[in-house]
PDB file of C-alpha atoms in Angstrom:
ATOM      1  CA  GLU A   1      -4.510  19.598   0.331  1.00  0.00           C
ATOM      2  CA  GLY A   2      -7.684  18.092   1.725  1.00  0.00           C
ATOM      3  CA  GLN A   3      -8.494  15.396   4.407  1.00  0.00           C
ATOM      4  CA  LEU A   4     -11.075  12.491   4.799  1.00  0.00           C
ATOM      5  CA  VAL A   5     -12.126  11.040   7.959  1.00  0.00           C
ATOM      6  CA  GLU A   6     -13.953   7.682   8.093  1.00  0.00           C
ATOM      7  CA  SER A   7     -16.175   6.540  10.786  1.00  0.00           C
ATOM      8  CA  GLY A   8     -18.950   3.843  11.444  1.00  0.00           C
ATOM      9  CA  GLY A   9     -16.777   0.842  11.704  1.00  0.00           C
ATOM     10  CA  ASP A  10     -17.800  -1.749  14.322  1.00  0.00           C
ATOM     11  CA  SER A  11     -18.201  -5.426  15.123  1.00  0.00           C
ATOM     12  CA  VAL A  12     -21.402  -6.920  13.743  1.00  0.00           C
ATOM     13  CA  GLN A  13     -22.705 -10.415  13.366  1.00  0.00           C
ATOM     14  CA  PRO A  14     -22.927 -12.163   9.980  1.00  0.00           C
ATOM     15  CA  GLY A  15     -25.924 -11.087   8.119  1.00  0.00           C
ATOM     16  CA  GLY A  16     -25.962  -7.690   9.954  1.00  0.00           C
ATOM     17  CA  SER A  17     -25.682  -4.150   8.344  1.00  0.00           C
ATOM     18  CA  LEU A  18     -23.330  -1.126   8.904  1.00  0.00           C
ATOM     19  CA  ARG A  19     -23.216   2.269   7.395  1.00  0.00           C
ATOM     20  CA  LEU A  20     -19.805   3.914   7.010  1.00  0.00           C
ATOM     21  CA  SER A  21     -19.430   7.445   6.656  1.00  0.00           C
ATOM     22  CA  CYS A  22     -16.318   9.509   5.258  1.00  0.00           C
ATOM     23  CA  ALA A  23     -16.149  13.270   5.826  1.00  0.00           C
ATOM     24  CA  ALA A  24     -14.177  15.408   3.493  1.00  0.00           C
ATOM     25  CA  SER A  25     -12.791  18.679   4.018  1.00  0.00           C
ATOM     26  CA  GLY A  26     -10.362  20.934   2.332  1.00  0.00           C
ATOM     27  CA  PHE A  27     -11.067  20.512  -1.181  1.00  0.00           C
ATOM     28  CA  PRO A  28     -14.332  20.867  -3.484  1.00  0.00           C
ATOM     29  CA  PHE A  29     -15.978  17.507  -2.618  1.00  0.00           C
ATOM     30  CA  ASN A  30     -18.724  17.933  -5.073  1.00  0.00           C
ATOM     31  CA  ASN A  31     -16.338  18.239  -7.820  1.00  0.00           C
ATOM     32  CA  TYR A  32     -14.721  14.985  -7.403  1.00  0.00           C
ATOM     33  CA  ALA A  33     -15.579  11.085  -7.748  1.00  0.00           C
ATOM     34  CA  MET A  34     -14.956   9.037  -4.802  1.00  0.00           C
ATOM     35  CA  THR A  35     -14.053   5.375  -3.960  1.00  0.00           C
ATOM     36  CA  TRP A  36     -14.077   2.891  -1.133  1.00  0.00           C
ATOM     37  CA  VAL A  37     -11.321   0.429  -0.812  1.00  0.00           C
ATOM     38  CA  ARG A  38     -11.074  -2.118   1.881  1.00  0.00           C
ATOM     39  CA  GLN A  39      -7.851  -4.122   3.139  1.00  0.00           C
ATOM     40  CA  ALA A  40      -8.625  -7.556   5.010  1.00  0.00           C
ATOM     41  CA  PRO A  41      -6.242  -8.491   7.920  1.00  0.00           C
ATOM     42  CA  GLY A  42      -2.839  -9.255   6.474  1.00  0.00           C
ATOM     43  CA  LYS A  43      -4.015  -8.781   2.725  1.00  0.00           C
ATOM     44  CA  GLY A  44      -3.759  -6.388   0.017  1.00  0.00           C
ATOM     45  CA  LEU A  45      -6.015  -3.501  -1.180  1.00  0.00           C
ATOM     46  CA  GLU A  46      -9.253  -4.268  -2.862  1.00  0.00           C
ATOM     47  CA  TRP A  47     -11.166  -1.799  -4.675  1.00  0.00           C
ATOM     48  CA  VAL A  48     -14.911  -1.804  -3.524  1.00  0.00           C
ATOM     49  CA  SER A  49     -16.980   0.841  -5.105  1.00  0.00           C
ATOM     50  CA  TYR A  50     -17.028   4.033  -6.754  1.00  0.00           C
ATOM     51  CA  ILE A  51     -19.364   7.167  -7.165  1.00  0.00           C
ATOM     52  CA  SER A  52     -19.079   9.846  -9.738  1.00  0.00           C
ATOM     53  CA  ALA A  53     -18.990  13.496  -8.750  1.00  0.00           C
ATOM     54  CA  SER A  54     -22.615  13.950  -9.410  1.00  0.00           C
ATOM     55  CA  GLY A  55     -23.692  10.678  -7.832  1.00  0.00           C
ATOM     56  CA  GLY A  56     -25.378   9.633 -10.974  1.00  0.00           C
ATOM     57  CA  SER A  57     -22.995   6.746 -11.640  1.00  0.00           C
ATOM     58  CA  THR A  58     -21.827   3.977  -9.233  1.00  0.00           C
ATOM     59  CA  TYR A  59     -19.680   0.926  -9.783  1.00  0.00           C
ATOM     60  CA  TYR A  60     -19.202  -2.015  -7.429  1.00  0.00           C
ATOM     61  CA  ALA A  61     -16.845  -5.007  -7.173  1.00  0.00           C
ATOM     62  CA  ASP A  62     -18.266  -8.312  -7.840  1.00  0.00           C
ATOM     63  CA  SER A  63     -17.814  -9.350  -4.302  1.00  0.00           C
ATOM     64  CA  VAL A  64     -20.165  -6.728  -2.886  1.00  0.00           C
ATOM     65  CA  GLN A  65     -22.521  -6.281  -5.762  1.00  0.00           C
ATOM     66  CA  GLY A  66     -26.229  -6.219  -4.472  1.00  0.00           C
ATOM     67  CA  ARG A  67     -24.913  -6.083  -0.951  1.00  0.00           C
ATOM     68  CA  PHE A  68     -23.282  -2.711  -0.660  1.00  0.00           C
ATOM     69  CA  SER A  69     -24.516   0.862  -1.590  1.00  0.00           C
ATOM     70  CA  ILE A  70     -22.371   3.793  -2.177  1.00  0.00           C
ATOM     71  CA  SER A  71     -23.883   7.182  -1.744  1.00  0.00           C
ATOM     72  CA  ARG A  72     -23.004  10.884  -1.072  1.00  0.00           C
ATOM     73  CA  ASP A  73     -24.494  14.047   0.383  1.00  0.00           C
ATOM     74  CA  ARG A  74     -23.244  17.150  -1.241  1.00  0.00           C
ATOM     75  CA  PHE A  75     -24.453  19.432   1.623  1.00  0.00           C
ATOM     76  CA  LYS A  76     -22.865  17.500   4.326  1.00  0.00           C
ATOM     77  CA  LYS A  77     -19.753  16.604   2.076  1.00  0.00           C
ATOM     78  CA  THR A  78     -19.908  13.309   3.283  1.00  0.00           C
ATOM     79  CA  LEU A  79     -19.514   9.886   1.410  1.00  0.00           C
ATOM     80  CA  TYR A  80     -21.323   6.746   2.540  1.00  0.00           C
ATOM     81  CA  LEU A  81     -21.043   3.167   2.039  1.00  0.00           C
ATOM     82  CA  GLN A  82     -24.166   1.081   3.212  1.00  0.00           C
ATOM     83  CA  MET A  83     -23.274  -2.538   3.900  1.00  0.00           C
ATOM     84  CA  SER A  84     -25.853  -5.148   4.298  1.00  0.00           C
ATOM     85  CA  SER A  85     -25.674  -9.070   4.420  1.00  0.00           C
ATOM     86  CA  LEU A  86     -22.375  -8.818   5.744  1.00  0.00           C
ATOM     87  CA  ARG A  87     -20.105 -11.920   5.732  1.00  0.00           C
ATOM     88  CA  ALA A  88     -17.050 -12.812   7.645  1.00  0.00           C
ATOM     89  CA  GLU A  89     -15.004 -12.074   4.349  1.00  0.00           C
ATOM     90  CA  ASP A  90     -16.125  -8.375   4.630  1.00  0.00           C
ATOM     91  CA  THR A  91     -13.841  -8.115   7.564  1.00  0.00           C
ATOM     92  CA  ALA A  92     -11.471  -5.401   6.733  1.00  0.00           C
ATOM     93  CA  VAL A  93     -10.287  -1.896   7.237  1.00  0.00           C
ATOM     94  CA  TYR A  94     -12.344   0.377   5.019  1.00  0.00           C
ATOM     95  CA  TYR A  95     -10.596   3.329   3.374  1.00  0.00           C
ATOM     96  CA  CYS A  96     -12.271   6.250   1.348  1.00  0.00           C
ATOM     97  CA  ALA A  97     -10.188   7.851  -1.364  1.00  0.00           C
ATOM     98  CA  LYS A  98     -10.694  10.902  -3.366  1.00  0.00           C
ATOM     99  CA  GLY A  99     -10.772   9.968  -7.048  1.00  0.00           C
ATOM    100  CA  PRO A 100     -10.258   8.563  -9.554  1.00  0.00           C
ATOM    101  CA  THR A 101      -9.106  12.164 -10.446  1.00  0.00           C
ATOM    102  CA  VAL A 102      -9.155  12.790 -14.279  1.00  0.00           C
ATOM    103  CA  THR A 103      -6.423  15.421 -13.669  1.00  0.00           C
ATOM    104  CA  LYS A 104      -4.164  12.696 -11.952  1.00  0.00           C
ATOM    105  CA  ASP A 105      -4.875  10.203 -14.584  1.00  0.00           C
ATOM    106  CA  ASP A 106      -7.449   8.272 -12.545  1.00  0.00           C
ATOM    107  CA  ALA A 107      -5.246   8.152  -9.348  1.00  0.00           C
ATOM    108  CA  PHE A 108      -6.694   8.280  -5.838  1.00  0.00           C
ATOM    109  CA  ASP A 109      -4.832  11.170  -4.409  1.00  0.00           C
ATOM    110  CA  ILE A 110      -6.209  11.562  -0.915  1.00  0.00           C
ATOM    111  CA  TRP A 111      -6.981   8.809   1.456  1.00  0.00           C
ATOM    112  CA  GLY A 112      -8.722   8.608   4.882  1.00  0.00           C
ATOM    113  CA  GLN A 113      -7.110   6.817   7.903  1.00  0.00           C
ATOM    114  CA  GLY A 114      -9.545   3.783   7.549  1.00  0.00           C
ATOM    115  CA  THR A 115     -12.220   2.511   9.783  1.00  0.00           C
ATOM    116  CA  LYS A 116     -12.445  -1.297  10.844  1.00  0.00           C
ATOM    117  CA  VAL A 117     -15.127  -3.609  10.163  1.00  0.00           C
ATOM    118  CA  THR A 118     -15.288  -6.934  11.884  1.00  0.00           C
ATOM    119  CA  VAL A 119     -17.925  -9.484  10.931  1.00  0.00           C
ATOM    120  CA  SER A 120     -18.154 -12.269  13.410  1.00  0.00           C
ATOM    121  CA  SER A 121     -20.493 -14.316  15.409  1.00  0.00           C
TER     122      SER A 121
ATOM    123  CA  SER B   1      -8.817  -8.540 -18.116  1.00  0.00           C
ATOM    124  CA  SER B   2      -8.862  -7.051 -14.697  1.00  0.00           C
ATOM    125  CA  GLU B   3      -5.859  -8.533 -13.196  1.00  0.00           C
ATOM    126  CA  LEU B   4      -2.513  -7.192 -12.185  1.00  0.00           C
ATOM    127  CA  THR B   5       0.420  -9.106 -11.141  1.00  0.00           C
ATOM    128  CA  GLN B   6       3.428  -8.064  -8.922  1.00  0.00           C
ATOM    129  CA  ASP B   7       6.541  -9.704  -7.727  1.00  0.00           C
ATOM    130  CA  PRO B   8       5.776 -10.496  -3.963  1.00  0.00           C
ATOM    131  CA  ALA B   9       9.109  -8.940  -2.707  1.00  0.00           C
ATOM    132  CA  VAL B  10      12.255  -7.397  -3.622  1.00  0.00           C
ATOM    133  CA  SER B  11      15.354  -6.119  -1.740  1.00  0.00           C
ATOM    134  CA  VAL B  12      17.587  -3.338  -2.179  1.00  0.00           C
ATOM    135  CA  ALA B  13      20.716  -2.122  -0.656  1.00  0.00           C
ATOM    136  CA  LEU B  14      20.685   1.228   0.930  1.00  0.00           C
ATOM    137  CA  GLY B  15      21.387   3.870  -1.690  1.00  0.00           C
ATOM    138  CA  GLN B  16      21.023   1.440  -4.597  1.00  0.00           C
ATOM    139  CA  THR B  17      18.296   1.279  -7.220  1.00  0.00           C
ATOM    140  CA  VAL B  18      15.142  -1.001  -7.237  1.00  0.00           C
ATOM    141  CA  ARG B  19      12.724  -1.246  -9.807  1.00  0.00           C
ATOM    142  CA  ILE B  20       9.084  -2.943  -9.117  1.00  0.00           C
ATOM    143  CA  THR B  21       6.924  -4.188 -12.191  1.00  0.00           C
ATOM    144  CA  CYS B  22       3.092  -4.433 -12.522  1.00  0.00           C
ATOM    145  CA  GLN B  23       1.806  -6.533 -15.363  1.00  0.00           C
ATOM    146  CA  GLY B  24      -1.853  -6.548 -16.899  1.00  0.00           C
ATOM    147  CA  ASP B  25      -3.619  -6.123 -20.131  1.00  0.00           C
ATOM    148  CA  SER B  26      -5.378  -3.093 -18.835  1.00  0.00           C
ATOM    149  CA  LEU B  27      -2.076  -1.190 -18.833  1.00  0.00           C
ATOM    150  CA  LYS B  28      -2.159  -1.114 -22.546  1.00  0.00           C
ATOM    151  CA  ASN B  29      -5.118   1.374 -22.376  1.00  0.00           C
ATOM    152  CA  PHE B  30      -5.024   2.846 -19.009  1.00  0.00           C
ATOM    153  CA  TYR B  31      -2.206   4.354 -16.801  1.00  0.00           C
ATOM    154  CA  ALA B  32      -1.077   2.782 -13.605  1.00  0.00           C
ATOM    155  CA  SER B  33      -0.971   4.524 -10.419  1.00  0.00           C
ATOM    156  CA  TRP B  34       1.523   3.613  -7.411  1.00  0.00           C
ATOM    157  CA  TYR B  35       0.671   3.445  -3.822  1.00  0.00           C
ATOM    158  CA  GLN B  36       3.026   3.176  -0.848  1.00  0.00           C
ATOM    159  CA  GLN B  37       1.781   1.753   2.368  1.00  0.00           C
ATOM    160  CA  LYS B  38       3.589   1.389   5.456  1.00  0.00           C
ATOM    161  CA  PRO B  39       2.426  -0.813   8.581  1.00  0.00           C
ATOM    162  CA  GLY B  40      -0.502   0.569  10.278  1.00  0.00           C
ATOM    163  CA  GLN B  41      -0.887   3.603   7.692  1.00  0.00           C
ATOM    164  CA  ALA B  42      -3.178   4.353   5.036  1.00  0.00           C
ATOM    165  CA  PRO B  43      -1.942   4.151   1.419  1.00  0.00           C
ATOM    166  CA  LEU B  44      -0.207   7.145  -0.043  1.00  0.00           C
ATOM    167  CA  LEU B  45      -0.142   8.110  -3.778  1.00  0.00           C
ATOM    168  CA  VAL B  46       3.417   8.013  -5.123  1.00  0.00           C
ATOM    169  CA  LEU B  47       3.210   8.181  -8.721  1.00  0.00           C
ATOM    170  CA  TYR B  48       0.680   8.528 -11.375  1.00  0.00           C
ATOM    171  CA  GLY B  49       0.219   8.770 -15.139  1.00  0.00           C
ATOM    172  CA  GLU B  50       3.104   8.474 -17.459  1.00  0.00           C
ATOM    173  CA  ASN B  51       5.734   9.683 -14.678  1.00  0.00           C
ATOM    174  CA  ASN B  52       4.066  12.036 -12.283  1.00  0.00           C
ATOM    175  CA  ARG B  53       4.767  12.572  -8.546  1.00  0.00           C
ATOM    176  CA  PRO B  54       2.303  14.212  -6.246  1.00  0.00           C
ATOM    177  CA  SER B  55       3.658  17.251  -4.185  1.00  0.00           C
ATOM    178  CA  GLY B  56       5.904  15.914  -1.527  1.00  0.00           C
ATOM    179  CA  ILE B  57       7.237  12.840  -2.951  1.00  0.00           C
ATOM    180  CA  PRO B  58      10.799  12.655  -3.590  1.00  0.00           C
ATOM    181  CA  ASP B  59      12.311  12.763  -7.123  1.00  0.00           C
ATOM    182  CA  ARG B  60      14.018   9.366  -6.606  1.00  0.00           C
ATOM    183  CA  PHE B  61      10.459   7.873  -7.271  1.00  0.00           C
ATOM    184  CA  SER B  62       9.832   7.447 -11.131  1.00  0.00           C
ATOM    185  CA  ALA B  63       7.498   5.548 -13.312  1.00  0.00           C
ATOM    186  CA  SER B  64       7.667   4.087 -16.749  1.00  0.00           C
ATOM    187  CA  ILE B  65       5.429   1.987 -18.955  1.00  0.00           C
ATOM    188  CA  SER B  66       6.230  -0.556 -21.897  1.00  0.00           C
ATOM    189  CA  GLY B  67       3.407  -2.463 -23.321  1.00  0.00           C
ATOM    190  CA  ASN B  68       1.464  -4.200 -20.589  1.00  0.00           C
ATOM    191  CA  THR B  69       4.052  -3.489 -17.980  1.00  0.00           C
ATOM    192  CA  ALA B  70       4.256  -0.524 -15.615  1.00  0.00           C
ATOM    193  CA  SER B  71       7.350  -0.151 -13.483  1.00  0.00           C
ATOM    194  CA  LEU B  72       8.113   2.008 -10.442  1.00  0.00           C
ATOM    195  CA  THR B  73      11.800   2.863  -9.801  1.00  0.00           C
ATOM    196  CA  ILE B  74      13.481   4.040  -6.655  1.00  0.00           C
ATOM    197  CA  THR B  75      16.784   5.559  -7.438  1.00  0.00           C
ATOM    198  CA  GLY B  76      18.967   5.758  -4.303  1.00  0.00           C
ATOM    199  CA  ALA B  77      16.556   3.904  -1.941  1.00  0.00           C
ATOM    200  CA  GLN B  78      16.338   5.081   1.560  1.00  0.00           C
ATOM    201  CA  ALA B  79      15.477   3.285   4.708  1.00  0.00           C
ATOM    202  CA  GLU B  80      12.128   5.377   4.689  1.00  0.00           C
ATOM    203  CA  ASP B  81      11.127   3.731   1.465  1.00  0.00           C
ATOM    204  CA  GLU B  82      10.782   0.344   3.017  1.00  0.00           C
ATOM    205  CA  ALA B  83       6.831  -0.625   2.583  1.00  0.00           C
ATOM    206  CA  GLU B  84       4.464  -2.474   0.573  1.00  0.00           C
ATOM    207  CA  TYR B  85       3.803  -0.934  -2.854  1.00  0.00           C
ATOM    208  CA  TYR B  86       0.611  -1.422  -4.833  1.00  0.00           C
ATOM    209  CA  CYS B  87      -0.256  -0.663  -8.490  1.00  0.00           C
ATOM    210  CA  ASN B  88      -3.609   0.181  -9.622  1.00  0.00           C
ATOM    211  CA  SER B  89      -5.522   0.415 -13.009  1.00  0.00           C
ATOM    212  CA  ARG B  90      -8.906   0.333 -14.382  1.00  0.00           C
ATOM    213  CA  ASP B  91     -10.936  -1.279 -17.026  1.00  0.00           C
ATOM    214  CA  SER B  92     -13.319   0.148 -19.670  1.00  0.00           C
ATOM    215  CA  SER B  93     -16.248  -0.267 -17.596  1.00  0.00           C
ATOM    216  CA  GLY B  94     -14.828   2.094 -14.906  1.00  0.00           C
ATOM    217  CA  LYS B  95     -13.953  -0.510 -12.399  1.00  0.00           C
ATOM    218  CA  HIS B  96     -10.581  -0.324 -10.759  1.00  0.00           C
ATOM    219  CA  PHE B  97      -8.249  -2.996  -9.203  1.00  0.00           C
ATOM    220  CA  PHE B  98      -4.930  -3.245  -7.349  1.00  0.00           C
ATOM    221  CA  GLY B  99      -2.067  -5.601  -7.958  1.00  0.00           C
ATOM    222  CA  PRO B 100      -1.371  -7.870  -4.978  1.00  0.00           C
ATOM    223  CA  GLY B 101       1.432  -5.732  -3.718  1.00  0.00           C
ATOM    224  CA  THR B 102       5.176  -5.750  -3.515  1.00  0.00           C
ATOM    225  CA  THR B 103       7.169  -5.775  -0.319  1.00  0.00           C
ATOM    226  CA  VAL B 104      10.385  -3.421  -0.554  1.00  0.00           C
ATOM    227  CA  THR B 105      13.118  -4.235   1.948  1.00  0.00           C
ATOM    228  CA  VAL B 106      15.863  -1.902   2.338  1.00  0.00           C
ATOM    229  CA  LEU B 107      18.971  -3.532   3.448  1.00  0.00           C
TER     230      LEU B 107
END
């Protein structure tokens, strides 16, 4: 079925940087687009960023455009989210998700357990 | 438009039927997918496309679409169905977005 395991969450000061990782197993990682989704405390889900299977296409939410960068390592089967110029409003649990998956009508069919990022002075 | 709207909360008696709706212009062109999230847990895909359930999702969950409104129906709601439910769709640029979520309470 597949598994995703995020890591890298931490407490960081405003203006700081952080890199999140998402290790994939149990499915052909290199064949699938991947996505980051976040959830601020007590709030709903917010789509953050997308990367195509090849890594050649990336998209970002307006709220993180220019500050966050998504990438993937096909050999390590790992997805990354490089976050810089962090703000208090970036505080959230960050989930990685497999997809959007064409064969599942653009759904996200596997999710990690999440990693917590806190931005505070 | 990249906005999806959902009712904030609905309640259903145990064993009865409840429908959750998700409205947005994107749904005229792209399918919705639906995610169940229980407190302290990651989201779980429960429905996608026209009316498809991933393996392991009970058949009491079903989806439908009419115009710009997608619906999730639970027929014979169980206590374990109490959760937050989010719809998701995309726009033509490839960006995705979630609805604000609907809290389902099983009485």
